């Protein structure tokens, strides 16, 4: 691409295109991507960057994968889309069969939607409609963990951390929910039941008004990249049963192996009443999400006042998305992904833990294919991003967190390039 064309495109982008979490009056610099393959992003300016973000944790098989590409081509030749009201199709049926087979026991009903945030809204609506059908309409609020993140639609945002989620900007229009303290015992520490006290107190006090407890199992992602003990999740399941509150696990970021288990709730050996999936569901190719639930929840809603579940996106169960999702799951099952994730975890521990001694670093934590360096001070996004580009990698930190969630297809050498860049840039802060 010649320099004039590049500048023209970037100028239009700067003046007219609103990027996520960005200002139109003071936009951050943008990098123009020309192509991507494997774990590499190729910029129009010539740089070849190893992507440590897997495009916000979704591209686990790498970019431009020939089998995922072929799945899209073959489905396009049949049909790109058809409405899901009154019609069905093989890609959706096969995908739902796979999800029911792979998901925790009891999750037998699948609702497909457009995106992760929507899948959370769907889960919340399911919980509310369930209790209405049980003649308990007062149970319409939600309990969530502080430092949690569940999406950016109004419903999902209402159960995000009330401070980091900037709830006050939307206080007059957003549903008011309840929050309990974030689990204080880390994944690898000895469990202390004292960390359950606030959760127990909230459930005891609020259960008559609560439709569900919603949690990110084991890993609190965008709210702070915190890893908590599986026994907390196990206890949360038991407490929800005790107080007659549904349990929703948001596996959008953790599903399909990222933490070392296929689904993070399996670290605790529990099954939720409702589970949400997104991000990696199509291997990072097309937006698609799923909300899974039990016979009990689905049958109760179906026999309630409306006689149906009140939701139906236009692009629900898009055949292209379902076809590539099926191929993604097939690819994941075709190799020992668990050993690969364990190998990534071992290498991250070997190469990143030394950063804990750096003056700018408050903590280093690793779980599965997730590596996090937490700093004492928040980063300057444009500056640190450019520093990483100069190191030949693409990383996009936020707040005090410099982290990686690489594609599973990454090699040891490529991963070492990422960890080396992280240490080099952080050490210089």
Short mmCIF file of C-alpha atoms in Angstrom, two decimals:
data_model
loop_
_atom_site.label_atom_id
_atom_site.label_comp_id
_atom_site.label_asym_id
_atom_site.label_seq_id
_atom_site.Cartn_x
_atom_site.Cartn_y
_atom_site.Cartn_z
CA UNK A 1 0.00 0.00 0.00
CA UNK A 2 1.44 3.36 -0.94
CA UNK A 3 1.92 6.05 1.67
CA UNK A 4 -0.79 8.39 0.31
CA UNK A 5 -3.46 5.68 0.35
CA UNK A 6 -2.45 4.65 3.86
CA UNK A 7 -2.65 8.20 5.17
CA UNK A 8 -6.00 8.79 3.46
CA UNK A 9 -7.53 5.70 5.05
CA UNK A 10 -6.20 6.51 8.50
CA UNK A 11 -7.37 10.11 8.23
CA UNK A 12 -10.93 9.04 7.40
CA UNK A 13 -10.81 6.53 10.26
CA UNK A 14 -9.67 9.23 12.67
CA UNK A 15 -12.40 11.67 11.65
CA UNK A 16 -15.38 9.33 11.23
CA UNK A 17 -14.99 5.91 12.86
CA UNK A 18 -15.67 5.40 16.53
CA UNK A 19 -13.51 2.60 17.96
CA UNK A 20 -14.22 0.77 21.25
CA UNK A 21 -13.65 2.80 24.41
CA UNK A 22 -12.32 5.72 22.41
CA UNK A 23 -12.76 9.48 22.13
CA UNK A 24 -13.71 11.09 18.83
CA UNK A 25 -12.12 14.39 19.87
CA UNK A 26 -8.88 12.85 21.09
CA UNK A 27 -8.58 9.48 19.35
CA UNK A 28 -5.71 7.12 19.97
CA UNK A 29 -3.38 6.24 17.08
CA UNK A 30 -4.64 3.39 14.90
CA UNK A 31 -2.62 0.70 13.13
CA UNK A 32 -3.95 -0.36 9.73
CA UNK A 33 -3.97 -4.15 9.35
CA UNK A 34 -3.47 -5.43 5.82
CA UNK A 35 -3.68 -9.15 6.53
CA UNK A 36 -3.23 -11.77 9.24
CA UNK A 37 -2.04 -15.39 9.21
CA UNK A 38 -1.16 -17.83 11.97
CA UNK A 39 -0.24 -15.76 15.02
CA UNK A 40 0.90 -12.79 12.94
CA UNK A 41 -0.78 -9.48 12.14
CA UNK A 42 0.66 -7.74 9.07
CA UNK A 43 0.41 -3.96 9.19
CA UNK A 44 0.09 -1.81 6.09
CA UNK A 45 3.26 -0.02 7.19
CA UNK A 46 5.21 -3.27 6.81
CA UNK A 47 5.53 -4.48 10.40
CA UNK A 48 4.82 -8.13 11.19
CA UNK A 49 3.54 -8.48 14.74
CA UNK A 50 2.97 -11.56 16.88
CA UNK A 51 -0.53 -11.19 18.31
CA UNK A 52 -0.57 -11.89 22.03
CA UNK A 53 -4.21 -10.93 22.38
CA UNK A 54 -5.77 -13.50 20.01
CA UNK A 55 -8.05 -10.62 18.98
CA UNK A 56 -9.56 -10.17 22.40
CA UNK A 57 -9.07 -13.82 23.34
CA UNK A 58 -11.02 -15.34 20.44
CA UNK A 59 -8.62 -16.52 17.69
CA UNK A 60 -7.35 -19.68 19.39
CA UNK A 61 -6.41 -21.56 16.18
CA UNK A 62 -4.68 -18.56 14.61
CA UNK A 63 -5.65 -16.32 11.71
CA UNK A 64 -6.49 -17.39 8.17
CA UNK A 65 -6.76 -21.05 9.12
CA UNK A 66 -7.34 -23.10 5.93
CA UNK A 67 -9.95 -25.43 7.44
CA UNK A 68 -11.93 -22.61 9.04
CA UNK A 69 -11.72 -20.68 5.77
CA UNK A 70 -13.00 -23.72 3.87
CA UNK A 71 -15.92 -24.18 6.26
CA UNK A 72 -17.03 -20.64 5.45
CA UNK A 73 -16.62 -21.09 1.70
CA UNK A 74 -18.58 -24.33 1.64
CA UNK A 75 -21.41 -22.88 3.72
CA UNK A 76 -21.54 -19.70 1.60
CA UNK A 77 -22.21 -21.84 -1.46
CA UNK A 78 -25.28 -23.28 0.28
CA UNK A 79 -26.66 -20.22 2.10
CA UNK A 80 -25.14 -17.37 4.06
CA UNK A 81 -28.20 -16.77 6.21
CA UNK A 82 -31.79 -17.80 6.77
CA UNK A 83 -34.17 -16.72 9.50
CA UNK A 84 -34.38 -19.05 12.49
CA UNK A 85 -38.07 -18.44 13.16
CA UNK A 86 -39.99 -21.44 11.79
CA UNK A 87 -36.86 -22.69 10.00
CA UNK A 88 -33.79 -24.60 11.09
CA UNK A 89 -30.62 -25.88 9.45
CA UNK A 90 -27.94 -28.52 9.84
CA UNK A 91 -25.04 -26.28 10.97
CA UNK A 92 -27.09 -24.99 13.92
CA UNK A 93 -28.35 -28.45 14.85
CA UNK A 94 -24.84 -29.95 14.76
CA UNK A 95 -23.43 -27.06 16.78
CA UNK A 96 -26.07 -27.38 19.48
CA UNK A 97 -25.50 -31.14 19.59
CA UNK A 98 -21.79 -30.51 20.20
CA UNK A 99 -22.45 -27.89 22.88
CA UNK A 100 -24.87 -30.12 24.78
CA UNK A 101 -22.39 -33.00 24.57
CA UNK A 102 -19.39 -30.96 25.75
CA UNK A 103 -20.95 -28.66 28.35
CA UNK A 104 -21.35 -29.44 32.07
CA UNK A 105 -24.01 -31.99 32.95
CA UNK A 106 -27.61 -30.85 32.78
CA UNK A 107 -27.19 -28.05 30.23
CA UNK A 108 -29.46 -29.48 27.55
CA UNK A 109 -31.10 -26.46 25.92
CA UNK A 110 -29.24 -23.99 23.68
CA UNK A 111 -30.22 -20.47 22.62
CA UNK A 112 -27.96 -18.96 19.94
CA UNK A 113 -27.47 -15.20 19.68
CA UNK A 114 -25.24 -12.52 18.19
CA UNK A 115 -22.55 -11.68 20.72
CA UNK A 116 -21.28 -12.29 24.23
CA UNK A 117 -23.02 -9.27 25.75
CA UNK A 118 -26.31 -10.37 24.20
CA UNK A 119 -25.85 -13.91 25.51
CA UNK A 120 -25.61 -12.45 29.03
CA UNK A 121 -28.76 -10.40 28.45
CA UNK A 122 -30.42 -13.60 27.25
CA UNK A 123 -29.29 -15.42 30.40
CA UNK A 124 -30.67 -12.63 32.59
CA UNK A 125 -33.99 -12.65 30.74
CA UNK A 126 -34.16 -16.43 31.13
CA UNK A 127 -33.66 -16.12 34.89
CA UNK A 128 -36.30 -13.41 35.21
CA UNK A 129 -38.83 -15.25 33.05
CA UNK A 130 -38.17 -18.46 34.98
CA UNK A 131 -39.16 -16.89 38.30
CA UNK A 132 -42.15 -15.14 36.77
CA UNK A 133 -43.34 -18.52 35.54
CA UNK A 134 -42.81 -19.87 39.08
CA UNK A 135 -45.11 -17.10 40.38
CA UNK A 136 -42.23 -15.34 42.11
CA UNK A 137 -41.98 -12.07 40.14
CA UNK A 138 -40.19 -10.37 43.05
CA UNK A 139 -37.09 -12.43 42.13
CA UNK A 140 -35.93 -10.15 39.32
CA UNK A 141 -32.59 -8.74 40.48
CA UNK A 142 -29.06 -10.12 40.22
CA UNK A 143 -26.10 -10.58 42.51
CA UNK A 144 -22.68 -10.18 40.90
CA UNK A 145 -19.04 -10.14 41.98
CA UNK A 146 -17.11 -6.92 42.31
CA UNK A 147 -14.34 -6.64 39.70
CA UNK A 148 -16.60 -8.54 37.33
CA UNK A 149 -17.20 -7.84 33.66
CA UNK A 150 -20.06 -9.28 31.61
CA UNK A 151 -20.49 -7.01 28.59
CA UNK A 152 -21.52 -3.58 27.38
CA UNK A 153 -25.24 -3.80 26.65
CA UNK A 154 -27.41 -2.17 29.33
CA UNK A 155 -28.46 -5.48 30.84
CA UNK A 156 -25.01 -7.06 30.95
CA UNK A 157 -23.42 -3.79 32.05
CA UNK A 158 -25.72 -3.66 35.07
CA UNK A 159 -23.96 -6.72 36.51
CA UNK A 160 -20.44 -5.41 35.80
CA UNK A 161 -18.39 -3.86 38.58
CA UNK A 162 -20.22 -0.62 39.55
CA UNK A 163 -16.97 1.37 39.79
CA UNK A 164 -14.87 0.21 36.85
CA UNK A 165 -18.04 -0.12 34.76
CA UNK A 166 -18.80 3.61 35.20
CA UNK A 167 -22.38 2.85 36.18
CA UNK A 168 -23.04 6.40 37.31
CA UNK A 169 -23.17 7.60 33.70
CA UNK A 170 -26.27 5.44 33.13
CA UNK A 171 -27.70 5.37 36.65
CA UNK A 172 -31.10 6.72 35.64
CA UNK A 173 -31.78 4.07 32.99
CA UNK A 174 -29.91 0.97 34.13
CA UNK A 175 -31.30 -1.83 36.25
CA UNK A 176 -30.01 -1.61 39.82
CA UNK A 177 -28.30 -4.82 40.92
CA UNK A 178 -26.46 -6.10 44.00
CA UNK A 179 -22.75 -6.84 44.39
CA UNK A 180 -20.70 -9.06 46.66
CA UNK A 181 -16.99 -8.85 47.40
CA UNK A 182 -14.62 -10.36 44.88
CA UNK A 183 -13.18 -13.73 46.02
CA UNK A 184 -10.06 -12.98 48.05
CA UNK A 185 -8.40 -16.41 47.89
CA UNK A 186 -6.24 -16.86 44.80
CA UNK A 187 -6.42 -19.94 42.58
CA UNK A 188 -3.26 -21.57 43.97
CA UNK A 189 -3.67 -20.59 47.64
CA UNK A 190 -5.11 -22.64 50.49
CA UNK A 191 -8.84 -21.97 50.57
CA UNK A 192 -10.20 -19.95 53.47
CA UNK A 193 -13.96 -20.10 54.00
CA UNK A 194 -13.85 -16.58 55.44
CA UNK A 195 -13.88 -15.28 51.86
CA UNK A 196 -17.46 -16.59 51.56
CA UNK A 197 -18.85 -14.48 54.39
CA UNK A 198 -20.06 -11.58 52.25
CA UNK A 199 -21.58 -13.89 49.65
CA UNK A 200 -23.42 -15.83 52.37
CA UNK A 201 -24.68 -12.63 53.95
CA UNK A 202 -25.88 -11.18 50.65
CA UNK A 203 -27.71 -14.37 49.65
CA UNK A 204 -29.32 -14.71 53.07
CA UNK A 205 -30.50 -11.10 53.04
CA UNK A 206 -31.46 -10.73 49.38
CA UNK A 207 -32.49 -14.18 48.12
CA UNK A 208 -36.19 -13.36 47.95
CA UNK A 209 -35.45 -10.65 45.37
CA UNK A 210 -32.65 -12.45 43.48
CA UNK A 211 -33.20 -14.22 40.19
CA UNK A 212 -29.59 -15.36 39.94
CA UNK A 213 -25.99 -15.02 41.00
CA UNK A 214 -23.84 -14.33 37.93
CA UNK A 215 -20.10 -15.00 37.98
CA UNK A 216 -17.13 -15.32 35.68
CA UNK A 217 -15.92 -18.74 36.80
CA UNK A 218 -12.34 -18.81 38.16
CA UNK A 219 -11.08 -15.89 36.02
CA UNK A 220 -12.38 -12.35 36.40
CA UNK A 221 -11.34 -11.01 33.02
CA UNK A 222 -11.65 -7.40 31.90
CA UNK A 223 -12.49 -6.32 35.46
CA UNK A 224 -8.98 -7.07 36.68
CA UNK A 225 -7.62 -10.41 35.36
CA UNK A 226 -7.95 -12.04 38.80
CA UNK A 227 -7.82 -15.82 39.30
CA UNK A 228 -9.79 -17.15 42.27
CA UNK A 229 -10.02 -20.48 44.07
CA UNK A 230 -12.30 -23.21 42.65
CA UNK A 231 -13.71 -23.90 46.13
CA UNK A 232 -15.32 -20.45 46.08
CA UNK A 233 -17.25 -21.43 42.96
CA UNK A 234 -18.15 -24.81 44.46
CA UNK A 235 -19.49 -23.09 47.57
CA UNK A 236 -21.38 -20.56 45.45
CA UNK A 237 -23.18 -23.44 43.71
CA UNK A 238 -24.18 -24.92 47.08
CA UNK A 239 -25.32 -21.56 48.45
CA UNK A 240 -27.44 -20.85 45.37
CA UNK A 241 -29.16 -24.20 45.86
CA UNK A 242 -29.66 -23.47 49.55
CA UNK A 243 -31.24 -20.07 48.92
CA UNK A 244 -33.19 -20.99 45.77
CA UNK A 245 -31.21 -18.68 43.47
CA UNK A 246 -30.10 -19.64 39.96
CA UNK A 247 -26.38 -19.72 39.13
CA UNK A 248 -25.21 -18.19 35.84
CA UNK A 249 -21.61 -18.81 34.77
CA UNK A 250 -20.25 -16.42 32.14
CA UNK A 251 -17.75 -18.54 30.18
CA UNK A 252 -17.40 -16.07 27.31
CA UNK A 253 -13.71 -15.46 28.05
CA UNK A 254 -12.89 -18.81 29.67
CA UNK A 255 -14.72 -21.32 27.48
CA UNK A 256 -12.93 -23.81 25.21
CA UNK A 257 -9.82 -24.42 27.23
CA UNK A 258 -8.30 -21.06 28.08
CA UNK A 259 -7.86 -21.92 31.80
CA UNK A 260 -6.76 -25.54 31.27
CA UNK A 261 -10.25 -27.03 31.52
CA UNK A 262 -12.70 -26.96 28.62
CA UNK A 263 -14.97 -24.77 30.74
CA UNK A 264 -13.65 -22.96 33.80
CA UNK A 265 -16.48 -24.14 36.05
CA UNK A 266 -15.08 -27.65 35.64
CA UNK A 267 -12.18 -26.67 37.91
CA UNK A 268 -14.79 -26.73 40.68
CA UNK A 269 -16.67 -29.76 39.36
CA UNK A 270 -19.95 -27.86 39.22
CA UNK A 271 -22.65 -27.22 36.65
CA UNK A 272 -24.56 -23.92 36.49
CA UNK A 273 -28.23 -23.43 35.76
CA UNK A 274 -27.34 -21.15 32.84
CA UNK A 275 -24.03 -20.75 30.98
CA UNK A 276 -22.98 -18.19 28.38
CA UNK A 277 -20.45 -18.69 25.58
CA UNK A 278 -18.95 -16.37 22.97
CA UNK A 279 -15.53 -15.14 21.77
CA UNK A 280 -13.85 -18.46 20.86
CA UNK A 281 -17.12 -20.10 19.80
CA UNK A 282 -16.23 -19.59 16.12
CA UNK A 283 -12.46 -19.62 16.58
CA UNK A 284 -12.55 -15.83 16.34
CA UNK A 285 -14.03 -15.77 12.82
CA UNK A 286 -17.59 -14.43 13.12
CA UNK A 287 -19.61 -13.08 16.00
CA UNK A 288 -21.75 -15.80 17.60
CA UNK A 289 -22.81 -16.60 21.13
CA UNK A 290 -24.78 -19.22 22.99
CA UNK A 291 -26.74 -19.40 26.22
CA UNK A 292 -27.22 -22.90 27.56
CA UNK A 293 -29.67 -23.91 30.28
CA UNK A 294 -31.38 -26.86 31.91
CA UNK A 295 -34.61 -28.70 31.19
CA UNK A 296 -36.00 -27.23 34.41
CA UNK A 297 -35.42 -23.62 33.37
CA UNK A 298 -36.52 -24.13 29.76
CA UNK A 299 -39.65 -26.12 30.59
CA UNK A 300 -40.73 -23.71 33.32
CA UNK A 301 -40.42 -20.72 30.98
CA UNK A 302 -42.20 -22.57 28.17
CA UNK A 303 -45.13 -23.37 30.45
CA UNK A 304 -45.34 -19.84 31.82
CA UNK A 305 -47.57 -16.91 30.91
CA UNK A 306 -45.89 -16.10 27.57
CA UNK A 307 -45.65 -19.75 26.55
CA UNK A 308 -42.26 -19.05 25.02
CA UNK A 309 -38.93 -17.37 25.69
CA UNK A 310 -39.18 -13.71 24.71
CA UNK A 311 -36.08 -13.16 22.59
CA UNK A 312 -35.19 -13.64 18.92
CA UNK A 313 -32.29 -11.88 17.13
CA UNK A 314 -32.47 -11.47 13.34
CA UNK A 315 -29.12 -13.16 12.83
CA UNK A 316 -29.70 -15.86 15.43
CA UNK A 317 -27.98 -19.12 14.44
CA UNK A 318 -26.42 -17.58 11.34
CA UNK A 319 -25.40 -20.58 9.18
CA UNK A 320 -21.96 -19.17 8.34
CA UNK A 321 -21.20 -18.65 12.02
CA UNK A 322 -22.54 -22.07 12.98
CA UNK A 323 -20.54 -23.79 10.23
CA UNK A 324 -17.26 -22.23 11.29
CA UNK A 325 -18.10 -22.88 14.96
CA UNK A 326 -18.53 -26.57 14.16
CA UNK A 327 -15.17 -26.66 12.42
CA UNK A 328 -13.53 -24.79 15.33
CA UNK A 329 -14.76 -27.39 17.81
CA UNK A 330 -13.68 -30.19 15.47
CA UNK A 331 -10.19 -28.67 15.27
CA UNK A 332 -9.99 -28.29 19.04
CA UNK A 333 -10.93 -31.94 19.52
CA UNK A 334 -8.43 -33.09 16.88
CA UNK A 335 -5.35 -32.43 19.03
CA UNK A 336 -4.35 -32.61 22.68
CA UNK A 337 -5.34 -29.02 23.43
CA UNK A 338 -5.08 -29.59 27.18
CA UNK A 339 -1.40 -30.48 26.92
CA UNK A 340 -0.84 -27.48 24.66
CA UNK A 341 -2.45 -25.10 27.13
CA UNK A 342 -0.43 -26.69 29.94
CA UNK A 343 2.73 -26.21 27.89
CA UNK A 344 1.89 -22.53 27.38
CA UNK A 345 1.24 -22.17 31.12
CA UNK A 346 4.58 -23.80 31.99
CA UNK A 347 6.47 -21.55 29.59
CA UNK A 348 4.71 -18.43 30.86
CA UNK A 349 5.69 -19.32 34.41
CA UNK A 350 9.27 -19.98 33.36
CA UNK A 351 9.62 -16.72 31.45
CA UNK A 352 7.33 -14.19 33.14
CA UNK A 353 7.64 -14.79 36.88
CA UNK A 354 11.00 -12.99 37.01
CA UNK A 355 9.14 -9.76 36.20
CA UNK A 356 7.76 -9.81 39.76
CA UNK A 357 11.10 -8.35 40.90
CA UNK A 358 10.83 -5.28 38.63
CA UNK A 359 10.21 -1.98 40.38
CA UNK A 360 7.11 -1.16 38.32
CA UNK A 361 5.47 -4.55 38.96
CA UNK A 362 2.99 -5.31 41.73
CA UNK A 363 2.19 -8.93 40.82
CA UNK A 364 2.64 -11.62 38.17
CA UNK A 365 -0.01 -14.33 37.80
CA UNK A 366 -0.50 -17.14 35.32
CA UNK A 367 -3.28 -19.65 34.72
CA UNK A 368 -3.60 -21.83 31.65
CA UNK A 369 -2.92 -19.78 28.53
CA UNK A 370 -3.22 -16.48 30.41
CA UNK A 371 -0.27 -14.43 31.62
CA UNK A 372 -0.69 -11.21 33.60
CA UNK A 373 1.78 -8.60 34.81
CA UNK A 374 0.06 -6.16 37.16
CA UNK A 375 1.79 -2.80 37.56
CA UNK A 376 1.71 -0.30 40.42
CA UNK A 377 0.55 2.47 38.07
CA UNK A 378 -1.77 2.57 35.06
CA UNK A 379 -0.13 2.47 31.65
CA UNK A 380 -0.15 5.17 29.00
CA UNK A 381 -1.91 3.21 26.27
CA UNK A 382 -0.55 4.92 23.10
CA UNK A 383 2.99 4.96 24.44
CA UNK A 384 3.15 1.37 25.65
CA UNK A 385 1.39 0.03 22.56
CA UNK A 386 4.00 1.69 20.35
CA UNK A 387 6.76 0.22 22.51
CA UNK A 388 5.37 -3.24 21.92
CA UNK A 389 5.11 -2.65 18.17
CA UNK A 390 8.79 -1.75 18.18
CA UNK A 391 9.41 -5.12 19.85
CA UNK A 392 7.50 -6.89 17.06
CA UNK A 393 4.41 -7.82 19.06
CA UNK A 394 0.81 -6.73 19.41
CA UNK A 395 -0.32 -6.32 23.02
CA UNK A 396 -3.04 -4.02 24.26
CA UNK A 397 -2.79 -3.50 28.04
CA UNK A 398 -5.49 -1.78 30.06
CA UNK A 399 -5.32 0.04 33.36
CA UNK A 400 -2.48 -1.47 35.39
CA UNK A 401 -2.50 -4.75 33.50
CA UNK A 402 -0.08 -5.94 30.83
CA UNK A 403 -1.30 -9.38 29.83
CA UNK A 404 -1.32 -11.99 27.08
CA UNK A 405 -3.86 -14.59 25.95
CA UNK A 406 -2.13 -16.01 22.87
CA UNK A 407 -3.59 -18.37 20.27
CA UNK A 408 -3.08 -22.03 21.22
CA UNK A 409 -1.28 -22.47 17.87
CA UNK A 410 1.65 -20.33 19.03
CA UNK A 411 5.12 -21.90 19.00
CA UNK A 412 7.59 -21.80 21.88
CA UNK A 413 9.79 -19.37 19.96
CA UNK A 414 6.88 -17.04 19.19
CA UNK A 415 5.71 -17.15 22.80
CA UNK A 416 9.23 -16.33 23.99
CA UNK A 417 9.21 -13.29 21.71
CA UNK A 418 6.01 -12.14 23.44
CA UNK A 419 7.24 -12.71 26.97
CA UNK A 420 10.60 -11.08 26.19
CA UNK A 421 8.82 -8.02 24.82
CA UNK A 422 6.63 -7.83 27.93
CA UNK A 423 9.65 -7.95 30.23
CA UNK A 424 11.67 -5.47 28.17
CA UNK A 425 8.89 -2.87 28.03
CA UNK A 426 7.77 -3.30 31.65
CA UNK A 427 11.31 -3.20 33.00
CA UNK A 428 11.83 0.17 31.32
CA UNK A 429 8.77 1.76 32.97
#
